[in-house]
Coordinates of C-alpha atoms and ligand atoms in Angstrom, one line a residue:
X212 CA 66.2 11.3 -7.7
X213 CA 67.6 12.6 -5.4
X214 CA 69.3 10.8 -2.7
X215 CA 68.6 15.4 -1.0
X216 CA 65.0 14.2 1.0
X217 CA 63.1 12.9 4.8
X218 CA 59.7 10.8 3.7
X219 CA 58.7 8.4 5.1
X220 CA 59.6 5.3 2.8
X221 CA 60.6 5.9 -1.0
X222 CA 58.7 2.9 -1.7
X223 CA 55.6 5.2 -1.8
X224 CA 56.6 6.7 -4.5
X225 CA 54.7 4.4 -7.5
X226 CA 51.7 4.4 -5.8
X227 CA 52.0 8.3 -5.1
X228 CA 52.8 8.9 -9.1
X229 CA 49.7 7.1 -10.1
X230 CA 47.3 9.3 -7.5
X231 CA 49.4 12.3 -9.0
X232 CA 48.4 10.8 -12.8
X233 CA 44.4 11.2 -11.7
X234 CA 44.8 14.7 -9.7
X235 CA 46.4 16.1 -13.4
X236 CA 43.2 15.5 -14.2
X237 CA 40.9 17.2 -11.8
X238 CA 43.6 20.2 -11.5
X239 CA 42.9 22.1 -15.2
X240 CA 44.3 25.1 -14.4
X241 CA 47.8 24.6 -13.2
X242 CA 48.4 22.2 -16.8
X243 CA 46.7 24.8 -18.3
X244 CA 49.7 27.0 -16.4
X245 CA 52.3 24.4 -17.8
X246 CA 51.0 24.4 -21.4
X247 CA 51.2 28.4 -21.9
X248 CA 54.4 28.9 -19.7
X249 CA 56.1 25.5 -19.9
X250 CA 58.5 26.8 -23.0
X251 CA 59.1 30.1 -21.8
X252 CA 60.4 28.8 -18.2
X253 CA 59.2 32.3 -16.5
X254 CA 61.0 30.7 -13.0
X255 CA 64.2 30.1 -14.0
X256 CA 66.8 31.0 -11.9
X257 CA 63.7 31.3 -8.9
X258 CA 64.9 28.3 -5.9
X259 CA 61.9 28.6 -4.3
X260 CA 60.9 27.2 -0.5
X261 CA 57.6 25.5 -0.6
X262 CA 55.8 25.4 3.2
X263 CA 52.5 24.3 2.5
X264 CA 50.6 20.6 3.0
X265 CA 52.7 18.1 1.2
X266 CA 49.6 16.4 -0.5
X267 CA 49.3 14.9 -4.0
X268 CA 47.3 17.9 -5.0
X269 CA 50.7 19.9 -3.9
X270 CA 53.1 17.5 -5.8
X271 CA 50.7 18.2 -9.1
X272 CA 51.9 22.3 -8.0
X273 CA 55.8 21.3 -7.1
X274 CA 55.8 20.1 -10.6
X275 CA 54.1 22.9 -12.5
X276 CA 56.8 25.2 -10.9
X277 CA 59.8 23.0 -11.7
X278 CA 58.3 22.1 -15.4
X279 CA 58.0 26.8 -15.6
X280 CA 61.7 26.1 -14.7
X281 CA 62.0 26.4 -10.9
X282 CA 64.0 25.0 -8.3
X283 CA 62.0 23.8 -6.4
X284 CA 63.2 22.9 -2.2
X285 CA 59.6 21.7 0.5
X286 CA 58.1 20.7 3.6
X287 CA 54.7 20.4 4.7
X288 CA 53.2 23.1 7.0
X289 CA 51.3 20.9 9.4
X290 CA 52.7 17.5 11.1
X291 CA 49.9 15.6 10.5
X292 CA 48.9 16.8 6.8
X293 CA 51.9 15.2 4.9
X294 CA 50.4 12.3 2.3
X295 CA 53.4 10.4 2.4
X296 CA 53.3 9.0 -0.6
X297 CA 53.1 12.5 -2.4
X298 CA 56.1 13.1 -0.3
X299 CA 57.9 10.0 -1.5
X300 CA 57.6 10.1 -5.4
X301 CA 58.4 14.1 -5.2
X302 CA 61.7 13.1 -3.9
X303 CA 61.3 10.2 -6.8
X304 CA 61.2 12.8 -9.6
X305 CA 64.0 14.1 -8.0
X306 CA 62.9 17.8 -6.1
X307 CA 64.5 17.8 -2.6
X308 CA 60.7 16.7 0.1
X309 CA 61.1 17.2 3.7
X310 CA 57.6 16.0 5.4
X311 CA 56.7 12.8 7.4
X312 CA 52.9 12.0 8.5
X313 CA 53.2 12.5 12.0
X314 CA 56.7 14.4 12.4
X315 CA 57.4 16.2 15.9
X316 CA 57.3 19.5 16.3
X317 CA 61.4 19.6 16.3
X318 CA 60.9 17.8 12.9
X319 CA 58.8 19.9 12.0
X320 CA 61.4 23.2 11.7
X321 CA 64.4 21.5 11.1
X322 CA 62.5 20.1 8.3
X323 CA 61.7 24.1 7.4
X324 CA 65.2 24.8 8.2
X325 CA 65.9 21.9 5.2
X326 CA 64.1 23.3 2.9
X327 CA 65.9 26.3 2.6
X328 CA 68.5 24.6 1.7
X329 CA 70.1 25.3 -1.7
X330 CA 73.0 26.1 -3.0
X331 CA 73.1 29.4 -3.9
X332 CA 70.2 30.0 -1.5
X333 CA 66.8 30.6 -1.4
X334 CA 65.4 33.7 -3.2
X335 CA 61.9 32.9 -3.3
X336 CA 59.1 31.6 -0.8
X337 CA 55.8 29.8 -1.3
X338 CA 54.5 29.6 2.4
X339 CA 50.9 28.7 4.0
X340 CA 50.5 30.1 7.1
X341 CA 53.5 31.6 7.5
X342 CA 55.5 29.4 8.8
X343 CA 59.2 30.0 6.3
X344 CA 58.6 34.0 6.1
X345 CA 58.9 33.8 10.2
X346 CA 61.7 31.8 10.5
X347 CA 63.5 33.8 8.8
X348 CA 62.3 36.8 10.1
X349 CA 62.6 35.8 13.6
X350 CA 66.0 34.5 13.0
X351 CA 67.6 37.6 11.4
X352 CA 65.6 39.6 14.7
X353 CA 67.9 37.0 17.1
X354 CA 71.0 38.3 14.2
X355 CA 70.2 41.3 15.1
X356 CA 70.5 40.9 19.1
X357 CA 66.7 40.8 19.8
X358 CA 64.3 38.9 22.0
X359 CA 62.7 36.6 20.3
X360 CA 60.1 35.0 21.8
X361 CA 56.2 36.2 21.9
X362 CA 54.4 33.6 24.4
X363 CA 57.5 32.5 26.1
X364 CA 56.5 29.3 27.8
X365 CA 54.7 28.7 24.2
X366 CA 56.5 24.8 23.4
X367 CA 56.8 25.8 19.8
X368 CA 58.5 29.4 20.6
X369 CA 60.7 27.2 22.9
X370 CA 60.8 24.6 20.0
X371 CA 61.4 27.1 17.5
X372 CA 63.8 29.4 18.8
X373 CA 66.2 26.5 19.2
X374 CA 66.0 25.8 15.8
X375 CA 66.9 29.4 15.0
X376 CA 69.7 29.2 18.1
X377 CA 71.3 25.9 16.2
X378 CA 71.0 27.5 13.0
X379 CA 72.9 31.1 14.0
X380 CA 75.5 28.3 15.2
X381 CA 76.3 26.8 12.9
X382 CA 75.8 29.6 9.9
X383 CA 76.3 32.9 11.2
X384 CA 74.4 35.3 9.5
X385 CA 72.9 32.9 7.5
X386 CA 68.6 34.5 8.0
X387 CA 70.3 38.0 7.5
X388 CA 71.4 37.0 4.4
X389 CA 68.6 34.6 3.5
X390 CA 66.3 37.5 4.2
X391 CA 67.8 39.9 1.8
X392 CA 68.1 37.5 -0.8
X393 CA 64.0 36.5 -0.1
X394 CA 62.9 38.5 -3.6
X395 CA 58.5 37.9 -2.5
X396 CA 56.8 35.4 -0.6
X397 CA 53.4 34.2 -2.3
X398 CA 50.8 33.2 0.7
X399 CA 48.0 30.6 0.4
X400 CA 45.3 31.5 3.9
X401 CA 44.0 33.7 6.3
X402 CA 46.1 33.6 9.6
X403 CA 49.8 33.1 6.9
X404 CA 48.0 37.2 5.6
X405 CA 46.8 38.3 9.0
X406 CA 50.9 37.9 9.9
X407 CA 51.6 39.3 6.9
X408 CA 49.5 42.5 7.3
X409 CA 50.8 42.8 10.7
X410 CA 54.8 43.2 9.6
X411 CA 53.7 45.7 7.1
X412 CA 52.0 47.6 9.7
X413 CA 54.7 47.1 11.9
X414 CA 56.9 48.3 9.3
X415 CA 58.4 45.1 9.3
X416 CA 58.1 43.5 6.0
X417 CA 61.5 43.2 4.4
X418 CA 60.3 41.8 0.4
X419 CA 56.7 42.3 -1.5
X420 CA 54.2 40.1 -0.8
X421 CA 51.3 38.6 -2.8
X422 CA 48.0 37.4 -1.0
X423 CA 47.0 34.7 -2.1
X424 CA 44.2 33.8 -0.2
X425 CA 41.8 37.1 -0.8
X426 CA 41.7 36.1 -4.6
X427 CA 38.4 35.1 -4.5
X428 CA 39.1 32.8 -6.9
X429 CA 40.7 31.4 -3.5
X430 CA 39.6 32.1 -0.7
X431 CA 35.5 31.6 -2.2
X432 CA 36.1 28.4 -3.2
X433 CA 38.8 26.3 -1.4
X434 CA 37.7 27.6 2.1
X435 CA 34.2 26.7 1.4
X436 CA 33.9 24.5 -1.5
X437 CA 36.8 22.9 -0.1
X438 CA 36.0 22.7 3.0
X439 CA 32.1 21.8 2.3
X440 CA 33.6 18.1 1.3
X441 CA 36.8 17.6 3.3
X442 CA 35.4 19.0 6.6
X443 CA 32.5 15.7 7.4
X444 CA 35.3 13.4 4.7
X445 CA 37.9 14.2 8.1
X446 CA 34.4 13.6 11.1
X447 CA 34.4 10.2 9.2
X448 CA 37.3 8.7 9.1
X449 CA 38.4 9.8 12.1
X450 CA 35.7 8.3 14.0
X451 CA 32.9 6.7 11.7
X452 CA 30.1 8.6 13.4
X453 CA 26.1 8.5 12.0
X454 CA 25.7 13.0 11.0
X455 CA 22.8 13.1 10.2
X456 CA 20.4 13.9 13.8
X457 CA 23.2 14.8 15.4
X458 CA 24.0 18.4 17.0
X459 CA 27.2 20.2 15.9
X460 CA 28.4 23.2 16.7
X461 CA 30.4 25.5 13.8
X462 CA 32.7 28.4 16.1
X463 CA 32.8 30.8 12.9
X464 CA 31.0 32.0 10.2
X465 CA 33.2 33.2 7.7
X466 CA 34.6 31.1 4.4
X467 CA 35.4 27.9 6.4
X468 CA 33.0 28.7 9.0
X469 CA 29.7 28.7 5.8
X470 CA 32.0 25.8 4.2
X471 CA 32.1 23.7 7.3
X472 CA 28.5 24.5 8.7
X473 CA 27.3 23.3 4.9
X474 CA 29.2 20.0 5.2
X475 CA 27.7 19.3 8.3
X476 CA 24.1 20.4 7.1
X477 CA 25.2 17.4 4.2
X478 CA 25.6 15.0 6.2
X479 CA 22.3 15.7 8.1
X480 CA 23.5 17.8 11.3
X481 CA 21.2 20.3 13.2
X482 CA 24.2 22.5 13.1
X483 CA 24.1 25.2 15.4
X484 CA 27.0 28.8 14.8
X485 CA 28.8 30.9 17.3
X486 CA 30.3 34.4 15.6
X487 CA 31.5 37.3 16.7
X488 CA 31.0 39.5 13.4
X489 CA 27.3 40.2 13.3
X490 CA 27.4 40.2 9.5
X491 CA 28.9 36.5 9.4
X492 CA 26.4 36.1 12.1
X493 CA 23.3 37.4 10.2
X494 CA 24.5 35.8 6.6
X495 CA 24.1 32.0 9.4
X496 CA 20.8 33.4 10.1
X497 CA 19.5 33.7 7.2
X498 CA 20.9 30.6 5.4
X499 CA 18.5 29.5 7.7
X500 CA 21.5 27.9 11.3
X501 CA 21.1 29.0 15.1
X502 CA 23.7 31.4 16.3
X503 CA 23.6 31.0 19.9
X504 CA 26.8 31.6 22.3
X505 CA 28.9 28.3 22.6
X506 CA 27.9 28.3 26.7
X507 CA 24.6 27.8 26.2
X508 CA 24.9 24.4 23.5
X509 CA 27.5 22.7 25.0
X510 CA 25.9 20.1 27.0
X511 CA 23.9 19.7 24.5
X512 CA 25.8 19.5 21.0
X513 CA 27.5 16.0 19.8
X514 CA 30.2 18.0 17.8
X515 CA 32.6 20.6 18.0
X516 CA 33.9 21.9 15.0
X517 CA 36.5 25.1 15.1
X518 CA 37.0 27.8 12.0
X519 CA 38.0 31.1 13.7
X520 CA 41.9 31.5 12.7
X521 CA 41.2 33.2 17.0
X522 CA 42.4 31.9 20.1
X523 CA 41.0 29.6 22.2
X524 CA 37.7 29.6 20.7
X525 CA 37.3 25.9 22.9
X526 CA 37.9 26.3 26.0
X527 CA 39.2 23.3 28.7
X528 CA 35.8 24.9 30.7
X529 CA 34.2 24.5 27.2
X530 CA 35.0 21.2 26.9
X531 CA 34.7 20.0 31.0
X532 CA 30.6 20.4 30.3
X533 CA 30.6 18.6 27.5
X534 CA 28.5 15.5 27.2
X535 CA 30.3 11.7 26.7
X536 CA 31.8 10.9 23.2
X537 CA 31.2 14.2 22.2
X538 CA 33.7 15.2 18.7
X539 CA 36.0 18.3 19.2
X540 CA 37.5 19.1 16.4
X541 CA 39.4 21.9 14.3
X542 CA 39.7 23.4 10.2
X543 CA 41.1 26.9 11.0
X544 CA 45.1 26.7 10.7
X545 CA 46.7 26.2 13.7
X546 CA 45.7 24.7 16.8
X547 CA 45.7 27.1 20.1
X548 CA 41.6 27.5 18.8
X549 CA 40.8 24.4 21.6
X550 CA 43.1 24.5 24.7
X551 CA 44.6 21.0 23.9
X552 CA 47.6 22.3 26.1
X553 CA 45.2 22.3 29.1
X554 CA 44.3 18.8 28.4
X555 CA 48.1 17.9 28.9
X556 CA 47.5 16.2 32.3
X557 CA 44.4 14.4 31.8
X558 CA 44.0 10.1 30.9
X559 CA 44.8 10.3 26.8
X560 CA 43.4 7.1 25.3
X561 CA 45.2 6.4 21.3
X562 CA 42.7 5.5 19.1
X563 CA 44.2 5.5 16.0
X564 CA 46.8 7.8 14.3
X565 CA 45.2 11.4 15.5
X566 CA 42.2 10.5 16.9
X567 CA 42.2 10.5 20.5
X568 CA 39.8 10.3 23.5
X569 CA 40.2 12.5 26.5
X570 CA 38.8 11.5 29.7
X571 CA 37.4 15.0 31.6
X572 CA 37.2 15.0 35.9
X573 CA 33.7 14.7 35.5
X574 CA 33.9 10.7 34.2
X575 CA 33.2 12.5 30.7
X576 CA 35.0 11.5 27.9
X577 CA 35.8 13.7 24.6
X578 CA 36.7 12.4 21.1
X579 CA 39.2 15.1 20.0
X580 CA 40.8 15.6 16.5
X581 CA 44.3 15.5 14.9
X582 CA 45.5 16.9 18.6
X583 CA 43.7 20.4 17.7
X584 CA 45.5 20.6 14.5
X585 CA 43.0 20.4 11.3
X586 CA 41.0 17.8 10.7
X587 CA 40.0 18.0 7.0
X588 CA 43.8 17.8 6.5
X589 CA 44.9 15.5 10.0
X590 CA 42.2 12.8 9.7
X591 CA 41.4 12.8 5.7
X592 CA 43.5 14.9 2.6
X593 CA 42.1 18.1 2.6
X594 CA 40.5 18.9 -0.3
X595 CA 40.1 17.3 -3.6
X596 CA 42.2 18.7 -6.6
X597 CA 39.5 20.5 -8.4
X598 CA 39.6 23.5 -5.7
X599 CA 42.7 23.2 -4.9
X600 CA 43.9 23.5 -9.0
X601 CA 42.1 26.4 -8.2
X602 CA 44.0 27.8 -5.1
X603 CA 47.6 26.7 -6.4
X604 CA 47.0 28.6 -9.9
X605 CA 46.5 31.3 -8.3
X606 CA 49.9 30.6 -6.3
X607 CA 52.4 29.8 -9.9
X608 CA 50.4 33.5 -11.2
X609 CA 51.7 34.5 -7.8
X610 CA 54.9 33.2 -8.3
X611 CA 55.2 34.4 -11.7
X612 CA 54.5 38.0 -10.9
X613 CA 57.0 38.8 -8.1
X614 CA 59.8 36.7 -9.6
X615 CA 60.0 38.5 -13.1
X616 CA 58.8 41.6 -12.3
X617 CA 59.2 42.1 -8.5
X618 CA 61.1 44.8 -9.2
X619 CA 57.5 47.0 -9.5
X620 CA 57.0 46.1 -6.3
X621 CA 56.8 47.3 -2.9
X622 CA 57.7 45.7 -0.2
X623 CA 53.8 45.7 0.6
X624 CA 51.1 42.7 0.6
X625 CA 49.1 42.5 -2.6
X626 CA 46.7 40.7 -4.8
X627 CA 46.3 39.3 -7.4
X628 CA 44.7 41.9 -10.3
X629 CA 40.7 40.4 -10.9
X630 CA 41.4 40.2 -14.9
X631 CA 43.7 36.9 -13.4
X632 CA 41.4 36.5 -11.0
X633 CA 38.6 35.7 -14.2
X634 CA 41.6 33.5 -15.5
X635 CA 41.5 31.2 -13.2
X636 CA 37.9 30.7 -13.3
X637 CA 37.8 30.5 -16.7
X638 CA 40.5 27.5 -16.8
X639 CA 38.4 25.7 -14.7
X640 CA 34.9 25.7 -16.2
X641 CA 35.5 23.3 -19.2
X642 CA 36.3 20.7 -16.9
X643 CA 32.6 20.3 -15.3
X644 CA 30.5 21.7 -18.4
X645 CA 30.1 24.7 -17.4
X646 CA 29.3 27.2 -20.9
X647 CA 29.9 31.0 -20.3
X648 CA 27.6 33.8 -21.8
X649 CA 29.3 36.0 -23.9
X650 CA 28.7 39.7 -23.1
X651 CA 27.9 41.9 -26.6
X652 CA 29.4 45.2 -26.9
X653 CA 26.3 47.3 -26.4
X654 CA 25.3 45.5 -23.4
X655 CA 29.4 45.3 -21.8
X656 CA 29.0 49.1 -22.5
X657 CA 25.7 49.7 -20.8
X658 CA 27.2 48.0 -17.3
X659 CA 30.5 50.1 -17.7
X660 CA 32.6 47.2 -18.9
X661 CA 34.2 45.6 -21.4
X662 CA 33.2 42.8 -23.5
X663 CA 36.8 40.6 -22.1
X664 CA 36.3 41.7 -18.6
X665 CA 37.1 42.3 -15.6
X666 CA 33.4 42.0 -14.9
X667 CA 32.8 43.4 -11.7
X668 CA 34.7 46.2 -10.0
X669 CA 37.5 45.9 -7.2
X670 CA 34.6 47.0 -4.4
X671 CA 32.3 44.1 -5.6
X672 CA 31.9 41.7 -3.1
X673 CA 30.9 37.9 -4.7
Ligands
LIG893 P1 37.3 34.3 8.2 O1 38.7 35.7 8.2 O2 36.6 35.0 6.4 O3 36.7 33.6 8.8 C1 37.1 33.6 10.4 C2 35.0 34.1 10.9 O4 35.2 33.8 12.4 C3 35.3 35.5 11.6 O5 33.6 35.2 10.2 C4 35.1 35.5 12.5 O6 34.3 36.9 12.8 C5 34.6 34.4 13.0 N1 35.8 34.6 14.7 C6 36.4 35.1 15.2 N2 37.0 34.9 16.3 C7 35.4 34.2 16.8 C8 34.8 33.6 18.3 N3 36.0 33.9 19.7 N4 33.8 32.9 18.5 C9 32.8 33.1 16.8 N5 34.0 33.3 15.7 C10 34.7 33.9 15.9 O7 39.0 33.2 7.5 P2 38.9 31.7 7.0 O8 39.2 32.0 5.5 O9 37.2 30.9 7.0 O10 39.8 31.0 7.5 C11 39.1 30.4 8.8 C12 40.6 29.9 9.9 O11 41.2 28.9 8.4 C13 42.0 30.5 9.0 O12 42.9 30.2 10.5 C14 42.3 29.7 7.7 O13 43.7 30.1 7.6 C15 42.1 28.5 7.7 N6 42.4 28.3 6.5 C16 42.1 26.6 6.2 C17 41.7 25.4 5.4 C18 41.4 23.6 5.9 O14 42.0 23.1 4.5 N7 42.0 23.6 6.8 C19 41.2 26.2 4.6 C20 41.2 27.6 4.3 C21 41.4 28.6 5.4

């Protein structure tokens, strides 16, 4: 066992291992990749830094990467999302992991730094939200003498800057060297993908990137069906509130919003949706949800959930108008969807981990989940294994692609080819007893495909 780890309690490892054993039975895509590539070890030589929620499902991903030959070091991408028994099981299996549920922001960036500490340096990144990529690129810019603070005064940016300065002092030139050694990054989520496209647009992406999020078998499944299960799970574990009959507002009707609205409807809530995009607003309306503006429902609704990947969606003026004991939470990647910083000078009463009651000037109180960080991972255990298997099968295929064929890629953002997307889906059919119809050659020719696929043109939207 390695001693190179930071977990809450290593004695949780056996419990973690039992849950991992169960998760493996629900993750057919990852297990099929072990079967297909375990002997060939296509990731031999890859030294992968993982920055992704340290859950049981991620533990199965990590062990798949190791089985395919990679060296792996891991940090969580969120301070509340770690499952301590999963981290313990992974540490006990010999993989250096740095993740504790409820770690501070300072620890978060320190642990990310530690996850880069391969003796020969990292050469691949597997990211969720882009923190590992950001760390290396910001550090390299700081080494080049640039001022790296985009929003001076932001608590997290000050923490990042301090961590970067510490590393620069201890190992001059480390960021530039690390940046130049990275062969590629695979990115898990919508928000991280935005960051990558932005870097590319500015000519600042120094290595190839694969956008895993926009595999159909990722965003149309994890973001949607995953949130459909895990949103209500988080609200229930946090509050035990009766959702049936209550009015819930979902801000944003993209993939996560669609799953979240369905989740709340499934629990019996009367769901309203806010949107800025007329296409998504029309989709919400035609799915049977009332499309409203927040200001019109802020006083009457019981539950507010942000799903936008945007900032300042629920603001202080909204929270001040909410009814007593309204529940407020976010399921988007970052904590700036709700203006939590503006609540700091209010009276907070901690109810239990990741549940706070905050008193407004009117005397009304609101219940804030996970301090505005993604509540399905903060208050519950994130998405179920089966849907994460689809996401993580894409991750592993992306890592194999970048590691084995990286030189064929430019410094751009790519998505996996459709035949691999279809392969990921196919690997998940048998588990749920789904039988695929085969195309006759004449039928295939009639619709302009081959019987083996791909079955749709690139522009098809699913
Ligand atoms: P998306 O782009 O499909 O959907 C976001 C929607 O929010 C868009 O339709 C957009 O028009 C809308 N929107 C933007 N600003 C708005 C505003 N001010 N008011 C109302 N609507 C607004 O993105 P997706 O894939 O749904 O992801 C959303 C967020 O959730 C991202 O941060 C992503 O990284 C994160 N995510 C979280 C997961 C979790 O398990 N918690 C899983 C997958 C993604």
